[in-house]
mmCIF file of C-alpha atoms in Angstrom:
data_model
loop_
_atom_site.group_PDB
_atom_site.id
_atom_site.type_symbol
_atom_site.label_atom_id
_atom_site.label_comp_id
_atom_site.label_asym_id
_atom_site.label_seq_id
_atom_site.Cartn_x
_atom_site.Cartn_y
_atom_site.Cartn_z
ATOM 1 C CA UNK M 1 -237.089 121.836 -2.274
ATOM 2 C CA UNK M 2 -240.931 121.534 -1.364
ATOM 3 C CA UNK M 3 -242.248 122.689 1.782
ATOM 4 C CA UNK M 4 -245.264 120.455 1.408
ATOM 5 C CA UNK M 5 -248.078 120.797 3.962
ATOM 6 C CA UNK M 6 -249.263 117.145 4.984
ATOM 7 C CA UNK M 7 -253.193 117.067 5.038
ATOM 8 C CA UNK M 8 -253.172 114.427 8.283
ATOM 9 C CA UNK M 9 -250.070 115.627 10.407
ATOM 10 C CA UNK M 10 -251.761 119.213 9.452
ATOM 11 C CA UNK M 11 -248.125 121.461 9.027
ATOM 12 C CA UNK M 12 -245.922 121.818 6.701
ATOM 13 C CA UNK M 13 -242.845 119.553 6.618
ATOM 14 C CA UNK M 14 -239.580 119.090 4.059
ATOM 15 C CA UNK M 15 -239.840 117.109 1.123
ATOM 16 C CA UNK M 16 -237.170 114.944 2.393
ATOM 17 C CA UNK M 17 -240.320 113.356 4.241
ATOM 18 C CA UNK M 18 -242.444 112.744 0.866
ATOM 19 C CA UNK M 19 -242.180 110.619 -1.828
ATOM 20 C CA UNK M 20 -244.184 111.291 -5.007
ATOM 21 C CA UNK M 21 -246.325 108.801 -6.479
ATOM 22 C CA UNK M 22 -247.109 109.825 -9.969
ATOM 23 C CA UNK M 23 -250.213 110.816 -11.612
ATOM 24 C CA UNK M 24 -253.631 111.000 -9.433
ATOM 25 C CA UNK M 25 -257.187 110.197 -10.246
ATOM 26 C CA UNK M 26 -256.361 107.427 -12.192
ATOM 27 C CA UNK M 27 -259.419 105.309 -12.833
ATOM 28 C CA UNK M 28 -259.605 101.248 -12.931
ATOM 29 C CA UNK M 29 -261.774 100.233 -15.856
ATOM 30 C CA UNK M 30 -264.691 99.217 -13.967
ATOM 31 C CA UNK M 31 -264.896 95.723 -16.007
ATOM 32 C CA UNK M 32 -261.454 94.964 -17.037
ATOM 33 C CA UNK M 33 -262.463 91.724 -18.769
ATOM 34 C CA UNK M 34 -264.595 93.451 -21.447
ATOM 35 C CA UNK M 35 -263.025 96.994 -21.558
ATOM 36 C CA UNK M 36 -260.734 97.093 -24.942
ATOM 37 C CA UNK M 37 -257.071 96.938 -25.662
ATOM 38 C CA UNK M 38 -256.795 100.072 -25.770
ATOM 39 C CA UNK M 39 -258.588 101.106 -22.886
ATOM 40 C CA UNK M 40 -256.128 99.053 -20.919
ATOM 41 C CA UNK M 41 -253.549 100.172 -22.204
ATOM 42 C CA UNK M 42 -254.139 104.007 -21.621
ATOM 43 C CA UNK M 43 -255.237 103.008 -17.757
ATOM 44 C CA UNK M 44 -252.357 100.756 -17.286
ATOM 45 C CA UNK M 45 -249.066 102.518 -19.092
ATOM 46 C CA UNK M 46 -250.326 106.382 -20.707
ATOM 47 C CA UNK M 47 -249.443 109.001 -17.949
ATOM 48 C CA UNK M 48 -250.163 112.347 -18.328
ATOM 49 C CA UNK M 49 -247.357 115.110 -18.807
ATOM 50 C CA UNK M 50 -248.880 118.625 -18.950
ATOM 51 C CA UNK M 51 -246.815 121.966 -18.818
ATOM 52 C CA UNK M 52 -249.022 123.383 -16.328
ATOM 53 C CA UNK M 53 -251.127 122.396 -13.747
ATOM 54 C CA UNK M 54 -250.822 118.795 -12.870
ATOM 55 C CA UNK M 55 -252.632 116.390 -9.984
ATOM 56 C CA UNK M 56 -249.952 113.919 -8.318
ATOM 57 C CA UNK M 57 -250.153 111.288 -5.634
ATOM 58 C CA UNK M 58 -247.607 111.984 -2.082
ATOM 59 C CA UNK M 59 -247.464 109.506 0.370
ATOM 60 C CA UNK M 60 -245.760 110.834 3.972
ATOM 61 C CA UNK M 61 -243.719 108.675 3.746
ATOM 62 C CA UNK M 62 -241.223 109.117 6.992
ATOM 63 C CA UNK M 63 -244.118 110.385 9.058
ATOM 64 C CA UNK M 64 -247.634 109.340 9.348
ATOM 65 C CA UNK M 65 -247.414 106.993 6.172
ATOM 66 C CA UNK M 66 -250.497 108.091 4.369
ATOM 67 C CA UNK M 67 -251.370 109.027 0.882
ATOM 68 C CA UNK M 68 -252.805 112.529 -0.312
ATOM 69 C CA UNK M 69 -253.041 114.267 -3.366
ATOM 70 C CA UNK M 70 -250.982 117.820 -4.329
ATOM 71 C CA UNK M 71 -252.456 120.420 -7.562
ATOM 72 C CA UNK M 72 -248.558 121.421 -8.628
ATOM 73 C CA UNK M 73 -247.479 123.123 -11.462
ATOM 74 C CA UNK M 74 -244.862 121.822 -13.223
ATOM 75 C CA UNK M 75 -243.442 125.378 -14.662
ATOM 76 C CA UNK M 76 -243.495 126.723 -11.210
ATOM 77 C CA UNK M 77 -243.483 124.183 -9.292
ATOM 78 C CA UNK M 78 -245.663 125.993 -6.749
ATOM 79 C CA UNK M 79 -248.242 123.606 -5.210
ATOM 80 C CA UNK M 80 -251.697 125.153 -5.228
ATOM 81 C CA UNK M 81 -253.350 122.706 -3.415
ATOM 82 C CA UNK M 82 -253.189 120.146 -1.229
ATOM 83 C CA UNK M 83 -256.425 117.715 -0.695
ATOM 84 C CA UNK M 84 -257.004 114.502 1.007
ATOM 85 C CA UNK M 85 -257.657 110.862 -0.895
ATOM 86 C CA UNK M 86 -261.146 110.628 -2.373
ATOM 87 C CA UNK M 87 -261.474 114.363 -2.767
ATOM 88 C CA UNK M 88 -262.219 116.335 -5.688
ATOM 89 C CA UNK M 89 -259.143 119.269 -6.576
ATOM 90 C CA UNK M 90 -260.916 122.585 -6.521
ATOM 91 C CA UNK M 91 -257.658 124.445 -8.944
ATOM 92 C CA UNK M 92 -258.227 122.575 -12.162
ATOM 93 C CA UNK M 93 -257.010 123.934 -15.664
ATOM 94 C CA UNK M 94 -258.664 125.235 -17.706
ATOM 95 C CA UNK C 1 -268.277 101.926 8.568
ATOM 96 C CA UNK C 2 -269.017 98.538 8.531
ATOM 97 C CA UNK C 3 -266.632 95.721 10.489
ATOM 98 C CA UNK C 4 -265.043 93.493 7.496
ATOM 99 C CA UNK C 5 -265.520 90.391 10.326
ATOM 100 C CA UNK C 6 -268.534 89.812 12.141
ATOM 101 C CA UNK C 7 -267.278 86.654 13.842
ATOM 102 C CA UNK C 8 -264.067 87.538 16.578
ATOM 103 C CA UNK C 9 -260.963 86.220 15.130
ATOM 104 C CA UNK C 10 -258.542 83.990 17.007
ATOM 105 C CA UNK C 11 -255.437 85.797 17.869
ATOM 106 C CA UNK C 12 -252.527 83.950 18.619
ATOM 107 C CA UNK C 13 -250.586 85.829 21.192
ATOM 108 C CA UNK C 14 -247.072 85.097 22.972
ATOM 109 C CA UNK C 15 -244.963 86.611 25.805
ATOM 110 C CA UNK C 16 -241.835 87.497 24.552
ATOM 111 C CA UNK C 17 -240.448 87.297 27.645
ATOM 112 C CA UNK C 18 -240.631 83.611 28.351
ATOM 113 C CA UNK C 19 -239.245 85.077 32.070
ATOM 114 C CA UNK C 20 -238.522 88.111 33.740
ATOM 115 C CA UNK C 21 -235.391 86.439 35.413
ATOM 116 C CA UNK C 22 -233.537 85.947 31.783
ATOM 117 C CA UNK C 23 -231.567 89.223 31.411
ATOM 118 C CA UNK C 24 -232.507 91.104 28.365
ATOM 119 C CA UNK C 25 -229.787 93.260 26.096
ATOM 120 C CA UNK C 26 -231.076 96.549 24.544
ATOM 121 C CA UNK C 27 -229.699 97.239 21.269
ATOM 122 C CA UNK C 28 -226.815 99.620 22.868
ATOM 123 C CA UNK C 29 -225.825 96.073 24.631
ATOM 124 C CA UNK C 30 -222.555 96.185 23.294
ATOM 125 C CA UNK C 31 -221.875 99.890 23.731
ATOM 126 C CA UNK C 32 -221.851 99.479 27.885
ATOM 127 C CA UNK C 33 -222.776 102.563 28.246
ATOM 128 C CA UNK C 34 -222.665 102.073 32.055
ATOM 129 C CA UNK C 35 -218.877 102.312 32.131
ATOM 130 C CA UNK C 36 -219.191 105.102 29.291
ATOM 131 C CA UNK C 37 -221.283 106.916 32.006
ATOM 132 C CA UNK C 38 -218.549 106.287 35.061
ATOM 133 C CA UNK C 39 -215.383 107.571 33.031
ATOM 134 C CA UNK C 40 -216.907 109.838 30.947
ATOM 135 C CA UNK C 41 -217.473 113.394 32.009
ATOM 136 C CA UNK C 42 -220.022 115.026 34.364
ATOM 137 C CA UNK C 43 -221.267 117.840 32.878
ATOM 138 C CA UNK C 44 -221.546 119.056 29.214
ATOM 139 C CA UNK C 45 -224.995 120.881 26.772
ATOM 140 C CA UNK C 46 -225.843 117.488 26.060
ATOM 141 C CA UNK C 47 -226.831 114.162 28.231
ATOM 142 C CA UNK C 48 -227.731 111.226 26.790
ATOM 143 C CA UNK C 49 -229.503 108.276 28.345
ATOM 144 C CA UNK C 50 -230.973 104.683 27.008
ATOM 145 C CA UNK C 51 -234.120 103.824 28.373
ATOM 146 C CA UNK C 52 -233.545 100.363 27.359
ATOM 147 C CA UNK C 53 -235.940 97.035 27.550
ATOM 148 C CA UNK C 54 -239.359 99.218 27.153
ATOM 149 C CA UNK C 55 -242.238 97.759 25.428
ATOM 150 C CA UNK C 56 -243.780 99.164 22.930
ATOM 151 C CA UNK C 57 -247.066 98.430 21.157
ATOM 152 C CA UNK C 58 -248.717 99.699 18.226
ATOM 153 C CA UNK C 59 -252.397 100.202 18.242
ATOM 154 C CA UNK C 60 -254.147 100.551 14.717
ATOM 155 C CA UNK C 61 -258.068 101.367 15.327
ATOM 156 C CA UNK C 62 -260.974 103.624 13.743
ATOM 157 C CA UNK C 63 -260.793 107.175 16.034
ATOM 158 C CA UNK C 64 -264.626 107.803 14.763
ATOM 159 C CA UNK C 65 -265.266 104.266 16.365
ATOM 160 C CA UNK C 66 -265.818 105.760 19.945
ATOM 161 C CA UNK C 67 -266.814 102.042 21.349
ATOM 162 C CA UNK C 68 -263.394 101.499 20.293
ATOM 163 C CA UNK C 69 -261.787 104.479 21.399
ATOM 164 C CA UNK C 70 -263.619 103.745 25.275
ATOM 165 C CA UNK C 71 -262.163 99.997 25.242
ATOM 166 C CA UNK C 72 -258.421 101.635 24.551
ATOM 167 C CA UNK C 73 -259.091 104.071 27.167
ATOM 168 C CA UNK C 74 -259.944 101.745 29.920
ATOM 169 C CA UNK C 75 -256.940 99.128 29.684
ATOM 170 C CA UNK C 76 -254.604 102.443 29.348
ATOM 171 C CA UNK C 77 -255.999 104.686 31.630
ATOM 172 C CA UNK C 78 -255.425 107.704 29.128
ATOM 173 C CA UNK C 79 -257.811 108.473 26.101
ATOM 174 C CA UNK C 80 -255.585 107.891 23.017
ATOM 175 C CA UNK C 81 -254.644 111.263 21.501
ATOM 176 C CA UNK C 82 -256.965 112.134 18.130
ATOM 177 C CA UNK C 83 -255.648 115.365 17.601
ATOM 178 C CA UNK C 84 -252.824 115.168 14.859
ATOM 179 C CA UNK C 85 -249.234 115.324 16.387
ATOM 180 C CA UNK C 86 -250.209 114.994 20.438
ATOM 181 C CA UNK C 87 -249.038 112.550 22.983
ATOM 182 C CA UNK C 88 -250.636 111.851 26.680
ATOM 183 C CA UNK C 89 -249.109 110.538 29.691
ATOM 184 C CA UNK C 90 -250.200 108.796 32.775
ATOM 185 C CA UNK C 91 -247.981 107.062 35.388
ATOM 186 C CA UNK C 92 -245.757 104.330 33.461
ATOM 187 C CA UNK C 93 -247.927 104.791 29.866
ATOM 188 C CA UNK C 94 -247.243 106.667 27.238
ATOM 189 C CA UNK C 95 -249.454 107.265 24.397
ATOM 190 C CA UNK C 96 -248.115 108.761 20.901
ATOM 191 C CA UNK C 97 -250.240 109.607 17.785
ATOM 192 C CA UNK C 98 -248.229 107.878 14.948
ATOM 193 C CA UNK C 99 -250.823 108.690 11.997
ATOM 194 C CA UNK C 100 -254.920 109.125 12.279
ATOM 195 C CA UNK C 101 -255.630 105.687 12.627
ATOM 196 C CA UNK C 102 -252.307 104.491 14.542
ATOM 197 C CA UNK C 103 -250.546 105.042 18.063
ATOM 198 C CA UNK C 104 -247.480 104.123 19.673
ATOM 199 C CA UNK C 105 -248.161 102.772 23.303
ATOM 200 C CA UNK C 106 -244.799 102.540 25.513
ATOM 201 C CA UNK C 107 -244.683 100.768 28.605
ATOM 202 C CA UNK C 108 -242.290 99.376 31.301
ATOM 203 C CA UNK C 109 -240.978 96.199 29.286
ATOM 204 C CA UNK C 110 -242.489 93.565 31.547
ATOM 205 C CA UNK C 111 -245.879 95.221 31.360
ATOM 206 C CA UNK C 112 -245.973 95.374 27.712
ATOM 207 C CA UNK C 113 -246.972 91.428 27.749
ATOM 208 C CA UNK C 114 -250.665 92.556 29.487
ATOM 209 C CA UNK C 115 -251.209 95.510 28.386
ATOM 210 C CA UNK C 116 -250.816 93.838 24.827
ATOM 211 C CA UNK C 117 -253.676 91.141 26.304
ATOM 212 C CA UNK C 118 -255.946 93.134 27.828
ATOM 213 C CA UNK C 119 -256.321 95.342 24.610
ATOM 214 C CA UNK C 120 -257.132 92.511 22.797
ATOM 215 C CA UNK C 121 -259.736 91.390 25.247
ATOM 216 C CA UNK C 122 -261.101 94.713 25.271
ATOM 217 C CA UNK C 123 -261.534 95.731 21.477
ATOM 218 C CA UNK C 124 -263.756 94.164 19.187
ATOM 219 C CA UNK C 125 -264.242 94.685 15.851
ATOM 220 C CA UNK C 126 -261.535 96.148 12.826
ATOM 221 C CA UNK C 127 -257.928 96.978 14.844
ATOM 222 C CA UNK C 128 -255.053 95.946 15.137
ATOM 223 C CA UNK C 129 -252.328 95.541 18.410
ATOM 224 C CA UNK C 130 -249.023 94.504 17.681
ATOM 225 C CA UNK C 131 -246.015 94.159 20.570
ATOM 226 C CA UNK C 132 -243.193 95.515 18.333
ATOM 227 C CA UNK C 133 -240.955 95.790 21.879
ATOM 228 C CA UNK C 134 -237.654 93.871 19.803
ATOM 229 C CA UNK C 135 -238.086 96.893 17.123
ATOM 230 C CA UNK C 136 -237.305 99.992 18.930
ATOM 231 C CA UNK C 137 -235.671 101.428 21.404
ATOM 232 C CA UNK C 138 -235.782 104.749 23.474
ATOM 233 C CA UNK C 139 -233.395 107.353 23.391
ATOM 234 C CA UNK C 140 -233.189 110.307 25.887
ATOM 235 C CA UNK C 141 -231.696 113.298 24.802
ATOM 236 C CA UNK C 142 -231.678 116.230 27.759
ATOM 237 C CA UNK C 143 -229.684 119.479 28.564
ATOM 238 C CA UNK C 144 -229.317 123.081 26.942
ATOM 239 C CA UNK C 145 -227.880 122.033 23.864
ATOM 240 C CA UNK C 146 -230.254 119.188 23.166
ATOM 241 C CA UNK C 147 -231.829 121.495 20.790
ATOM 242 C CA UNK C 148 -229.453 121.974 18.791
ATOM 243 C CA UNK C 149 -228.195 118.538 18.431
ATOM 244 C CA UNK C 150 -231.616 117.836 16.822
ATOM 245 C CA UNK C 151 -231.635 120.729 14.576
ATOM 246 C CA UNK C 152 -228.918 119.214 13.430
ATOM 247 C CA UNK C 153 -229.915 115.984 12.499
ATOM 248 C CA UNK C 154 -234.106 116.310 11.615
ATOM 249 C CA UNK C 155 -235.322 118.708 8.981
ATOM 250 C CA UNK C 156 -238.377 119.489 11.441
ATOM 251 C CA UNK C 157 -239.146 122.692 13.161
ATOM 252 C CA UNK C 158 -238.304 122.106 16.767
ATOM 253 C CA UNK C 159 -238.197 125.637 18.033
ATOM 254 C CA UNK C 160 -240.275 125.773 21.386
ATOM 255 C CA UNK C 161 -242.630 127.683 19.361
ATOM 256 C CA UNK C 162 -243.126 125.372 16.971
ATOM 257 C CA UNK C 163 -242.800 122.290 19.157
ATOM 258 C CA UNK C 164 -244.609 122.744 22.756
ATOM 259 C CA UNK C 165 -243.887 119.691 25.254
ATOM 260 C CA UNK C 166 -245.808 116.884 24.271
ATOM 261 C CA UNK C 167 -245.528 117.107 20.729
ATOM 262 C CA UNK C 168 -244.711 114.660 18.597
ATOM 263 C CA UNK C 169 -243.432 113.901 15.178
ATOM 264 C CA UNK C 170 -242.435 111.197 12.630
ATOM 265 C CA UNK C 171 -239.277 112.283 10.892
ATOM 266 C CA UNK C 172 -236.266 111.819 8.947
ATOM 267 C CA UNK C 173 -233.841 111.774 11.545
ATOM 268 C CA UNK C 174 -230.174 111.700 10.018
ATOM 269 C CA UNK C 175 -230.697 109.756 7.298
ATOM 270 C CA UNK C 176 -232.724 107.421 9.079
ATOM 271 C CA UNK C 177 -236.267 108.185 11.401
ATOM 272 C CA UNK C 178 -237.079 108.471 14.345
ATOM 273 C CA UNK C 179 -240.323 109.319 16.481
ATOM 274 C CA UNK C 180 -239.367 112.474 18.180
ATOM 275 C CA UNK C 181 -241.286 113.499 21.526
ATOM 276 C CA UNK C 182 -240.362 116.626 23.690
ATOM 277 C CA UNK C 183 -241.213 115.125 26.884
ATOM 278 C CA UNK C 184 -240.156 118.419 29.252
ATOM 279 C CA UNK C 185 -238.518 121.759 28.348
ATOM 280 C CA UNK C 186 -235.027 120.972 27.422
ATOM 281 C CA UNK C 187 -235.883 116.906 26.922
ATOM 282 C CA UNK C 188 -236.469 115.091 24.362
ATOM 283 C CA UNK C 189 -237.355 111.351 23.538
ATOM 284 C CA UNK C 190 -236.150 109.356 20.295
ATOM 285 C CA UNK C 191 -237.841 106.775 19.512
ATOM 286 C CA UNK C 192 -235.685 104.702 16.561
ATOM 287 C CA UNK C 193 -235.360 101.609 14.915
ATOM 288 C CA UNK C 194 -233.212 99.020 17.199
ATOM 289 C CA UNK C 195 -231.114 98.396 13.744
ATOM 290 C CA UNK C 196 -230.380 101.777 13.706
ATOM 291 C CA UNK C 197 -229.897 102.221 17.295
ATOM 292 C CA UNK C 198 -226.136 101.799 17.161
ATOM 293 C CA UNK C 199 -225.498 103.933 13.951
ATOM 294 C CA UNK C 200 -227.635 106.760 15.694
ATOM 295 C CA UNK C 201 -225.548 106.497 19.211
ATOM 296 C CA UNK C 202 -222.069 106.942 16.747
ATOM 297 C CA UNK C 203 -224.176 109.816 15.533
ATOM 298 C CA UNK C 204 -225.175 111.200 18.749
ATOM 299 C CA UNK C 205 -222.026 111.186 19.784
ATOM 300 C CA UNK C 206 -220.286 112.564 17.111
ATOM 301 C CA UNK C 207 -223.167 115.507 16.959
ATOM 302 C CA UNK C 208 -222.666 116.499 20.738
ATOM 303 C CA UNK C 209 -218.963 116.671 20.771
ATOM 304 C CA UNK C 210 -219.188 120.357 20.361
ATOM 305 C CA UNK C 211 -221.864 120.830 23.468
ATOM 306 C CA UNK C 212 -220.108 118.549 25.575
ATOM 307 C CA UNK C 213 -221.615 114.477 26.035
ATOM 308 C CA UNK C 214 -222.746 113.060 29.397
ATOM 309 C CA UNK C 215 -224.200 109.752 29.066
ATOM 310 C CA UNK C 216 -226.329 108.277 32.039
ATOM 311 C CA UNK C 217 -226.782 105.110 32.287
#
């Protein structure tokens, strides 16, 4: 089980409270109409899947509903960071 | 940041309670928890008591918009609560945080109609006030073993150390949620979902049976 600390409630609170939302800092092509196939592609379906350190989207979801973004890695599964939507992660791999 | 309207929107808004003579049923209706309270027993760790028919209204605004923040503050007579996890009280209002941009406003049932009104005629700009009265309902939970029962049945930290009066908190609350508040030393208010309120009483019941039940009603 996480104990994962919620950026806007500020405490930590079960997992049972969370859901994960998959891979963060995933950017729109800024002009979808003349971006390539394969540019689409990669945006819309390619996720990533690192054995290490790995950024993921949590939404609160039983308590105050919002989205943040969690530096876990997926060995340990120890978070390392917890940061707020349109912020930058400081623990990055290498 | 900038207001998405410029121009003040229409809002249509209706009294749900057409008139204060029709009798209203709380979602523990059916339970008559009156004649629960007259043959059950007196005393016990646990009491348990339905504040039935309150309104409740959910506030959505910007807490860095302090014009905004001023206009709540007048109709409810409290300043809404910006730090995370904090509730304020004054007279018959109740004000809960919810989330940084949300609180839950509880009031008297047949007050919930103009205090619902008067926030809209006092805020201007991006917000949001909704009566959601039909969605919840109020659950008291007192008595030395009230604790417990919510240790139970909520995988937050509700030791007194952890959870002064006043604080409250959005949680899974056995296997469904419930806005928990602890309103005085050994009390506590639920707030849950009125289509859970039944399933939640069966649990209630069935999670005090060791303490010892006394419902008021």
């Amino acid at each position: 089980m996480f104990y994962i600390y919620c950026p806007y409630c500020g405490e930590h609170r079960e997992e049972e409270e969370f859901h994960n939302h998959g891979q963060a800092h995933i950017e729109r092509p800024k002009d979808p109409d003349s971006c390539t196939d394969e540019e689409w592609g990669n945006y819309m379906f390619f996720r990533k899947n690192p054995k290490g350190l790995h950024h993921e989207i949590w939404v609160h979801a039983a308590g105050c509903r919002k989205f943040f973004n969690v530096t876990r890695h997926t060995v340990t599964y120890e978070i390392k960071e917890v940061y707020k939507m349109g912020e930058q992660p400081k623990v990055v791999a290498e | 940041m900038s207001d998405v309207n410029s121009e003040a929107p229409t809002v249509a808004l209706m009294d749900q309670l057409p008139d204060a003579s029709i009798q209203g049923q709380s979602p523990l209706f059916h339970a008559d928890l009156a004649t629960v309270a007259k043959k059950g027993p007196k005393t016990g760790g646990v009491v348990f008591k339905e504040q039935a028919l309150m309104g409740q209204i959910t506030l959505r605004l910007n807490a860095e918009n302090a014009e905004q923040l001023k206009a709540a503050e007048k109709v409810l007579g409290v300043s809404l609560p910006t730090q995370p996890l904090t509730s304020v009280e004054s007279g018959d209002v109740s004000v809960r945080w919810i989330s940084p941009d949300e609180w839950l406003i509880i009031v008297p049932g047949l007050k919930a109609f103009d205090v619902e009104s008067a926030l809209h005629a006092a805020l201007s700009g991006h917000y949001q006030v909704v009566n959601v009265s039909g969605g919840w309902t109020v659950f008291m939970l007192s008595g030395k073993n009230a604790r417990d029962v919510l240790q139970k049945s909520a995988p937050v930290d509700v030791h007194p150390a952890a959870f002064p009066v006043g604080k409250v908190v959005t949680t899974v609350f056995a296997k469904s949620s419930a806005i928990i508040r602890r309103a005085g030393d050994d009390q506590y208010e639920l707030v849950v979902r009125r289509s859970f309120a039944d399933y939640l009483w069966l649990w209630l019941q069935d999670a005090s049976r060791e303490y010892g039940l006394v419902v008021e009603a």
